[in-house]
JSON list of C-alpha atoms in Angstrom, two decimals:
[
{"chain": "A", "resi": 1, "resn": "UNK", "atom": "CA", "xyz": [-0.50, -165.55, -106.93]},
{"chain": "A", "resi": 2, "resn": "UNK", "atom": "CA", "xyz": [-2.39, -165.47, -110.30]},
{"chain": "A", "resi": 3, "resn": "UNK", "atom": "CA", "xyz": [-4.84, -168.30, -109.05]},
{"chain": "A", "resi": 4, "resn": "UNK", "atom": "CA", "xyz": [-5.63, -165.99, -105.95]},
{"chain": "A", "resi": 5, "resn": "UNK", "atom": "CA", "xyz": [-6.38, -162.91, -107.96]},
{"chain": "A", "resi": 6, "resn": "UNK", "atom": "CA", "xyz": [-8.58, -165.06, -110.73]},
{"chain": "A", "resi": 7, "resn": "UNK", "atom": "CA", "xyz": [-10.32, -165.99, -107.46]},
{"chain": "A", "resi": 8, "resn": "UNK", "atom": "CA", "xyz": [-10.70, -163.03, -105.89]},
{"chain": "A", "resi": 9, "resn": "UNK", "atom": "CA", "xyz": [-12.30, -161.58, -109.75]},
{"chain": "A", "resi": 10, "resn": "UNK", "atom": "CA", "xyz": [-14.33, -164.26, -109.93]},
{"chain": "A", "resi": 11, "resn": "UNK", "atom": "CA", "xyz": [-15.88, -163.66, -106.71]},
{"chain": "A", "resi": 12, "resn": "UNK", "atom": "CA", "xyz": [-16.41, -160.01, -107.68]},
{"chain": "A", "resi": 13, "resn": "UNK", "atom": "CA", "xyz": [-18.22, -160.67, -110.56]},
{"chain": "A", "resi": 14, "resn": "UNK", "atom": "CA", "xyz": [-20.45, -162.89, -108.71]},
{"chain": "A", "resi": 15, "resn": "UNK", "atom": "CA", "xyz": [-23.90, -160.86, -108.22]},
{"chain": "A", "resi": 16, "resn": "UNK", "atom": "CA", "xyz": [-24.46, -160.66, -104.27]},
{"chain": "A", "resi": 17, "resn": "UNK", "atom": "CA", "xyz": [-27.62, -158.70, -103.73]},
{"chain": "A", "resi": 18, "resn": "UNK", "atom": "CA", "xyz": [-26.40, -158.27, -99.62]},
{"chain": "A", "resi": 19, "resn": "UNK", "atom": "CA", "xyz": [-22.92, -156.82, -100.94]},
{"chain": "A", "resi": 20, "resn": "UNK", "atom": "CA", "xyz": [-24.62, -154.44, -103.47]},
{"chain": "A", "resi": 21, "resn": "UNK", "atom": "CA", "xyz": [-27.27, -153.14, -100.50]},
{"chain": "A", "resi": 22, "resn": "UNK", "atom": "CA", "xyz": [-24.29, -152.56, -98.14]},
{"chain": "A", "resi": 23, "resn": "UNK", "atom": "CA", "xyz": [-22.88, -150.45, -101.18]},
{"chain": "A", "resi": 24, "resn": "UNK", "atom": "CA", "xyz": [-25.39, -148.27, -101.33]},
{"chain": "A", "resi": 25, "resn": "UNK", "atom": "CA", "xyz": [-26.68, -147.92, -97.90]},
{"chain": "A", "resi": 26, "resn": "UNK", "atom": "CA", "xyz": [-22.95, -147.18, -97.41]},
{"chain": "A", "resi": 27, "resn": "UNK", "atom": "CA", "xyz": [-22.70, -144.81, -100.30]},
{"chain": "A", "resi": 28, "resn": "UNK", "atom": "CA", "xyz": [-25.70, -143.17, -98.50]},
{"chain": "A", "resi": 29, "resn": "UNK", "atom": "CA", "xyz": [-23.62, -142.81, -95.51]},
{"chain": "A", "resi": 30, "resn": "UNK", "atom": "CA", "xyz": [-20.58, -140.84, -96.83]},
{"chain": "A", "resi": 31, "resn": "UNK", "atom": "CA", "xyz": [-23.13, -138.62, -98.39]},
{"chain": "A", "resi": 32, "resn": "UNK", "atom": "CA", "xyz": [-24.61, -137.75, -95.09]},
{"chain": "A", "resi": 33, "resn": "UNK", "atom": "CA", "xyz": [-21.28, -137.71, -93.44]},
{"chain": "A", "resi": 34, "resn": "UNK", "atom": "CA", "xyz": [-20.09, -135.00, -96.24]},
{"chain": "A", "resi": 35, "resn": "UNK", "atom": "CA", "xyz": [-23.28, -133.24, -96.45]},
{"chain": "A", "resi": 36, "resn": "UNK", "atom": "CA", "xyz": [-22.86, -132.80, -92.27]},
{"chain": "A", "resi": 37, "resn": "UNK", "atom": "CA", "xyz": [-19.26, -131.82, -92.55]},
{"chain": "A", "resi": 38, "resn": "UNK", "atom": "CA", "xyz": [-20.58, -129.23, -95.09]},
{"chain": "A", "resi": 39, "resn": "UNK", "atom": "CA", "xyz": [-23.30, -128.07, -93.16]},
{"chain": "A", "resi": 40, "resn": "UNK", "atom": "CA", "xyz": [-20.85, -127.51, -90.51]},
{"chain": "A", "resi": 41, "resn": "UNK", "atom": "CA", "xyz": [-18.17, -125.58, -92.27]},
{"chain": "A", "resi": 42, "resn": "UNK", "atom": "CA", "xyz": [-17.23, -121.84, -90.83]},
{"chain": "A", "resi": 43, "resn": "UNK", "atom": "CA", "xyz": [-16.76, -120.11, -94.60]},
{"chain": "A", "resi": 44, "resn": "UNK", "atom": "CA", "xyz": [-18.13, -120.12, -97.66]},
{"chain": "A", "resi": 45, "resn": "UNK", "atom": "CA", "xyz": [-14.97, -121.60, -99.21]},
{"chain": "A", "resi": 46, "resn": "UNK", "atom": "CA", "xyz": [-14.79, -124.62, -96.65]},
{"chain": "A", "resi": 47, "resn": "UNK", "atom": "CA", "xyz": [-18.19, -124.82, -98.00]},
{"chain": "A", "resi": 48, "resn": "UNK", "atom": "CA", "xyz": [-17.36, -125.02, -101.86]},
{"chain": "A", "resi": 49, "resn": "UNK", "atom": "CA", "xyz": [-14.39, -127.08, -101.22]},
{"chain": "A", "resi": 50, "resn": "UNK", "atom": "CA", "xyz": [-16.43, -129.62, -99.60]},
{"chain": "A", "resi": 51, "resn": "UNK", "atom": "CA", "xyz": [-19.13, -129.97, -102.50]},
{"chain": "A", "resi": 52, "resn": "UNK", "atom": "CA", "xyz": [-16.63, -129.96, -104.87]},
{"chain": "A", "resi": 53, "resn": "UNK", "atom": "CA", "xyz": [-15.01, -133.13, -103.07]},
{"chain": "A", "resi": 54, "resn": "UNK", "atom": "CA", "xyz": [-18.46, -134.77, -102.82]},
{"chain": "A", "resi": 55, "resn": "UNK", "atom": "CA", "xyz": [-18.92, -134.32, -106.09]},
{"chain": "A", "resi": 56, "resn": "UNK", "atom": "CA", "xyz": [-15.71, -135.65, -107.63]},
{"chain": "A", "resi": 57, "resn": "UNK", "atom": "CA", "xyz": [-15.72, -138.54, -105.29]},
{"chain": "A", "resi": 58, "resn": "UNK", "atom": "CA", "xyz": [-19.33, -139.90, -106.10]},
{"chain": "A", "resi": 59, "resn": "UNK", "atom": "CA", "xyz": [-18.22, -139.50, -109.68]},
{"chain": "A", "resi": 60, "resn": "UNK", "atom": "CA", "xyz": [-14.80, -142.24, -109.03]},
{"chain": "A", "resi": 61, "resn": "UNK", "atom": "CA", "xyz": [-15.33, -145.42, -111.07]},
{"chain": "A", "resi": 62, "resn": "UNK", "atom": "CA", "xyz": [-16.70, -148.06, -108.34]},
{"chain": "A", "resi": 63, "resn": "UNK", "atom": "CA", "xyz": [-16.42, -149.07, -104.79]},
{"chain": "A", "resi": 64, "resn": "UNK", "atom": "CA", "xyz": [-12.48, -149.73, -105.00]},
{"chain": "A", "resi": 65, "resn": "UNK", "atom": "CA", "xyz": [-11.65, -147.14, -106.51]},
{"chain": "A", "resi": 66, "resn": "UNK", "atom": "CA", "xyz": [-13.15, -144.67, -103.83]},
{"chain": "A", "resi": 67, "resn": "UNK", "atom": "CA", "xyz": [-11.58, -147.44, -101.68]},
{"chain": "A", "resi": 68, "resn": "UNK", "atom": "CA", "xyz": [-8.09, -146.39, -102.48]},
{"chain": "A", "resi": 69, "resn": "UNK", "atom": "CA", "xyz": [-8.46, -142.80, -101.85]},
{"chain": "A", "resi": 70, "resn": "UNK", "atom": "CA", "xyz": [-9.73, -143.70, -98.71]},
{"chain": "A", "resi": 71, "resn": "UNK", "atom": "CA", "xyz": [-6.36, -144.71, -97.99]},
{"chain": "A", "resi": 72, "resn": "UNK", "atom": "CA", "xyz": [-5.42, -141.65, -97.79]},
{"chain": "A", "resi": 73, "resn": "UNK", "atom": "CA", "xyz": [-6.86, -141.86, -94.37]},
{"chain": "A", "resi": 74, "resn": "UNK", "atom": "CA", "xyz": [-3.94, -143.09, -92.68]},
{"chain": "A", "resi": 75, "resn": "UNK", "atom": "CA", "xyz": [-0.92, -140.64, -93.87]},
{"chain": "A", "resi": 76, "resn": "UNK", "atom": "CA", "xyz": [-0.99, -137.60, -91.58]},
{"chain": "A", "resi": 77, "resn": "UNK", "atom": "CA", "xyz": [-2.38, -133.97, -93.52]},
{"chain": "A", "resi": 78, "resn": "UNK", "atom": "CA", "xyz": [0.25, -132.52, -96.13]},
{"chain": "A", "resi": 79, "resn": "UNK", "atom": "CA", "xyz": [2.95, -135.25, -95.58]},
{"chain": "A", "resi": 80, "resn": "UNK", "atom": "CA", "xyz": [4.48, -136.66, -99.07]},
{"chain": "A", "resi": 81, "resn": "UNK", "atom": "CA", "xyz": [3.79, -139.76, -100.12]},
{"chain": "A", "resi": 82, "resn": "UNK", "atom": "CA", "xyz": [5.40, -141.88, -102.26]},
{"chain": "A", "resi": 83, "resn": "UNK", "atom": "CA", "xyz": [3.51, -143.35, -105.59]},
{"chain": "A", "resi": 84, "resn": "UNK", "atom": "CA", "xyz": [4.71, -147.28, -105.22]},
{"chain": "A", "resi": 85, "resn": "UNK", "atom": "CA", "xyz": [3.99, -146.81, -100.94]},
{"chain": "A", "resi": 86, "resn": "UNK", "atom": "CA", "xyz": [0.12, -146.21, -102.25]},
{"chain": "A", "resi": 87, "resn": "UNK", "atom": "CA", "xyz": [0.12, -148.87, -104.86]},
{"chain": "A", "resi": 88, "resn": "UNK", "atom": "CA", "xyz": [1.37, -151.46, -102.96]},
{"chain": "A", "resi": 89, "resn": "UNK", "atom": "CA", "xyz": [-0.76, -150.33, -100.12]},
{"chain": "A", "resi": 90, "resn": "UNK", "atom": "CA", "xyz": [-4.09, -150.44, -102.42]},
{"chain": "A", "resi": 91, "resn": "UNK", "atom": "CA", "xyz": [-2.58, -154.19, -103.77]},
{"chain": "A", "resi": 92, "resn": "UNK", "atom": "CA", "xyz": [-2.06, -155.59, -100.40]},
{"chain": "A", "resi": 93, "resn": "UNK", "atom": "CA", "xyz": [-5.78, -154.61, -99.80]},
{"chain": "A", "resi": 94, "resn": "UNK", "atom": "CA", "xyz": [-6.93, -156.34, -102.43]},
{"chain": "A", "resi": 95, "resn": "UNK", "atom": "CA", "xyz": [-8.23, -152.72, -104.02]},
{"chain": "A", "resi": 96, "resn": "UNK", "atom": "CA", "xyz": [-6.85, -153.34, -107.60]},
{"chain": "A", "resi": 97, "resn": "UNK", "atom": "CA", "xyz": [-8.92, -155.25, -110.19]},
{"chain": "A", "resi": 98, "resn": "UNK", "atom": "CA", "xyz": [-6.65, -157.44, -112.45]},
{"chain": "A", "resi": 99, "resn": "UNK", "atom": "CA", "xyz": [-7.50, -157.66, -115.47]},
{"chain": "A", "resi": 100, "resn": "UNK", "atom": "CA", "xyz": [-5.61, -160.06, -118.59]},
{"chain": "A", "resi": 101, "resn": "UNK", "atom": "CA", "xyz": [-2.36, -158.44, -119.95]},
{"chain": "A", "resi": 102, "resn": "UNK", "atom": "CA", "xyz": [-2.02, -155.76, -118.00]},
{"chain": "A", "resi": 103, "resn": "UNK", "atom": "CA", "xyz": [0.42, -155.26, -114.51]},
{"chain": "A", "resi": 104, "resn": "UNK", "atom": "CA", "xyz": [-1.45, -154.75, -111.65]},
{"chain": "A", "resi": 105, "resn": "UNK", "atom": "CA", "xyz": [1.70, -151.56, -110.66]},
{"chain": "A", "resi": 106, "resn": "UNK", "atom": "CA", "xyz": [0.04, -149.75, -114.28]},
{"chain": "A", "resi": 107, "resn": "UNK", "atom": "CA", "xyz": [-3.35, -150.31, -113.17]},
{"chain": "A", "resi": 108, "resn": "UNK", "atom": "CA", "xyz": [-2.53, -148.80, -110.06]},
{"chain": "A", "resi": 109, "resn": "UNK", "atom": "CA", "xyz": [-0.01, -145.98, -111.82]},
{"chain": "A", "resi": 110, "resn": "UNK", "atom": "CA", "xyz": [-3.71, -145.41, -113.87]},
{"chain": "A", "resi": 111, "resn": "UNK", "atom": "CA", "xyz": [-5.96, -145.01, -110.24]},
{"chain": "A", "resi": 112, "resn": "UNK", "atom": "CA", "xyz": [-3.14, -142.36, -108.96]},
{"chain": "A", "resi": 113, "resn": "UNK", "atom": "CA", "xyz": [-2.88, -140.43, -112.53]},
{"chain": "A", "resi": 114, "resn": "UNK", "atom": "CA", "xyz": [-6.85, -140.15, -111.74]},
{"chain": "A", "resi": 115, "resn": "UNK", "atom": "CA", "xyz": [-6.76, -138.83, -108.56]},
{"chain": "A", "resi": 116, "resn": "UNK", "atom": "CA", "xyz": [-4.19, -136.31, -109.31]},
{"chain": "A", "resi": 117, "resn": "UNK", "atom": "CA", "xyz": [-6.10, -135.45, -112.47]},
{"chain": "A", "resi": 118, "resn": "UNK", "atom": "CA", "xyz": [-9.32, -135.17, -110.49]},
{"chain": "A", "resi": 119, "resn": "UNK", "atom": "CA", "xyz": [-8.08, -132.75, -107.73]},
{"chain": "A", "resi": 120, "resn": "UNK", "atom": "CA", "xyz": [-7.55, -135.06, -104.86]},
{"chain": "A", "resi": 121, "resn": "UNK", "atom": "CA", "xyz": [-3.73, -135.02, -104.95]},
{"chain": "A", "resi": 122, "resn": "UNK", "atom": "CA", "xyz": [-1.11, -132.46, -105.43]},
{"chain": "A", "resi": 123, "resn": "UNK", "atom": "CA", "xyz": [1.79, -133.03, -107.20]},
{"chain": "A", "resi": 124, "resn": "UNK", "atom": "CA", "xyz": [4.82, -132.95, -105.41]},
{"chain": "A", "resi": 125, "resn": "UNK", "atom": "CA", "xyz": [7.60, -130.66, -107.81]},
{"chain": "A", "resi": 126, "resn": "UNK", "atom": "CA", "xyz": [11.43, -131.47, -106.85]},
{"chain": "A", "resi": 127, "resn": "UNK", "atom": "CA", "xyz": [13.91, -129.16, -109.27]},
{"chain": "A", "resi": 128, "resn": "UNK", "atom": "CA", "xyz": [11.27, -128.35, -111.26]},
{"chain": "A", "resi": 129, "resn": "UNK", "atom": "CA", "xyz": [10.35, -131.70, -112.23]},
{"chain": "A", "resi": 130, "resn": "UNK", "atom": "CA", "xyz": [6.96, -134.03, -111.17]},
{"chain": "A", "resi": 131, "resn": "UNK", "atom": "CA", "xyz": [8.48, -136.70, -108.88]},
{"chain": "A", "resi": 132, "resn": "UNK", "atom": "CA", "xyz": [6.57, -139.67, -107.66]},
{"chain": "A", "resi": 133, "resn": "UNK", "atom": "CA", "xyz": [5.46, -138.39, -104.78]},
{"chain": "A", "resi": 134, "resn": "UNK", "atom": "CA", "xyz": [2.01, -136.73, -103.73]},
{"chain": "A", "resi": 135, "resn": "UNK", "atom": "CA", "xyz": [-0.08, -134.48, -101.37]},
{"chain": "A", "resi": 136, "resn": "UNK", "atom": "CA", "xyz": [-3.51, -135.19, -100.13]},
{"chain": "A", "resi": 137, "resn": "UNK", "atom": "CA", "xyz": [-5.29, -131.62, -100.26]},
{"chain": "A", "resi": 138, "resn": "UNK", "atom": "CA", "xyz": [-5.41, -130.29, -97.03]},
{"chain": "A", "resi": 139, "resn": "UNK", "atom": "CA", "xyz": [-8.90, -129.41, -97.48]},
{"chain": "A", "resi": 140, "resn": "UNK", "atom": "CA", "xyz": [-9.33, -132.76, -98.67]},
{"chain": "A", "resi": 141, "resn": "UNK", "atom": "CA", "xyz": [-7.73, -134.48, -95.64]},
{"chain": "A", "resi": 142, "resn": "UNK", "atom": "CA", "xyz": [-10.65, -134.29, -93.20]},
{"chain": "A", "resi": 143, "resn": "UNK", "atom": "CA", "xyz": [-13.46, -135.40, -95.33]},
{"chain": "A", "resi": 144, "resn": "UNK", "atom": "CA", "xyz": [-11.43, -138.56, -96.77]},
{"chain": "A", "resi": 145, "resn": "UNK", "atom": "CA", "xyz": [-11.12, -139.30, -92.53]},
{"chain": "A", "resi": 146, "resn": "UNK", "atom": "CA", "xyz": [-14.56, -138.75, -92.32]},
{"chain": "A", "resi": 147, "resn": "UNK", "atom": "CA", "xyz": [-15.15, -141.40, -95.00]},
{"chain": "A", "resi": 148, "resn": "UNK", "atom": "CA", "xyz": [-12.80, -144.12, -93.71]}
]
C-alpha cells in the first residue's frame, strides 16, 4: 500500500497545466452554482447562510480538501455520521494526502476537526460528552449537493 500512495503523491506533485484549468474553471462553477442558489433564496437569512458557506468553503486548503466535504453529499440532511465512516470514506477516494510520519486516520481526524471548527459540522453531544459522530448543517446540506 505505501508504494501506491508514494505513487499517487508523486503524481500530484507533478505540474499538469489541463488538471490545474479544470480546477479553476471548476472552482468557477461552484461559485456560480452558490451565487444562483443565493440569488434564489426566500429570506434574508437563507441568504447570509449561503455567503457565509461560500465563503468558508473557498477559504478550505485545496481541491481535496473541499473534496471531502463534498462527501457529505451522499448522507441524507441531519442524519449522524460517524467520524471513522467519513475517514475511511475520504481514504478509499484517494482524498487524503500522505505525508512521511504521520497516519493517514490523524490526517483525516485533522480535515474533520476543520470542518467542525469551520462551521460545516455540528457536533453530535451524547451524556454531555462530544462523541465521534457529526451533523452536516441543515442549511449546509443543499449547497454541498449542489457542489457534488
Amino acid at each position: 500500500m505505501l508504494s501506491l500512495n508514494s505513487k499517487q503523491s508523486a503524481q500530484s506533485t507533478e505540474p499538469n497545466s489541463s488538471a490545474h484549468h479544470s480546477n479553476r474553471a471548476r472552482s468557477s462553477m461552484d461559485k456560480s452554482r452558490i451565487r444562483k442558489l443565493i440569488a434564489e433564496s426566500n429570506s434574508l437569512q437563507e441568504t447570509s447562510v449561503f455567503a457565509g458557506f461560500l465563503g468558508r468553503y473557498e477559504n478550505l486548503d485545496d481541491e481535496k480538501t473541499k473534496q471531502c466535504l463534498l462527501c457529505f453529499s451522499v448522507f441524507p440532511g441531519g442524519v449522524e455520521i460517524k467520524k471513522r465512516v467519513l475517514i475511511y470514506m475520504w481514504l478509499g477516494k484517494g482524498l487524503i494526502p500522505v505525508p512521511e510520519g504521520v497516519t493517514l486516520e490523524d490526517v483525516g481526524n485533522r480535515i474533520f476537526e476543520k470542518f467542525l471548527e469551520r462551521g460545516f459540522l455540528e457536533p453530535v453531544i451524547e451524556d454531555g460528552k462530544v462523541s465521534n459522530s457529526c451533523k452536516l448543517h441543515n442549511h449546509h446540506h443543499s449547497l454541498v449537493i449542489a457542489l457534488a
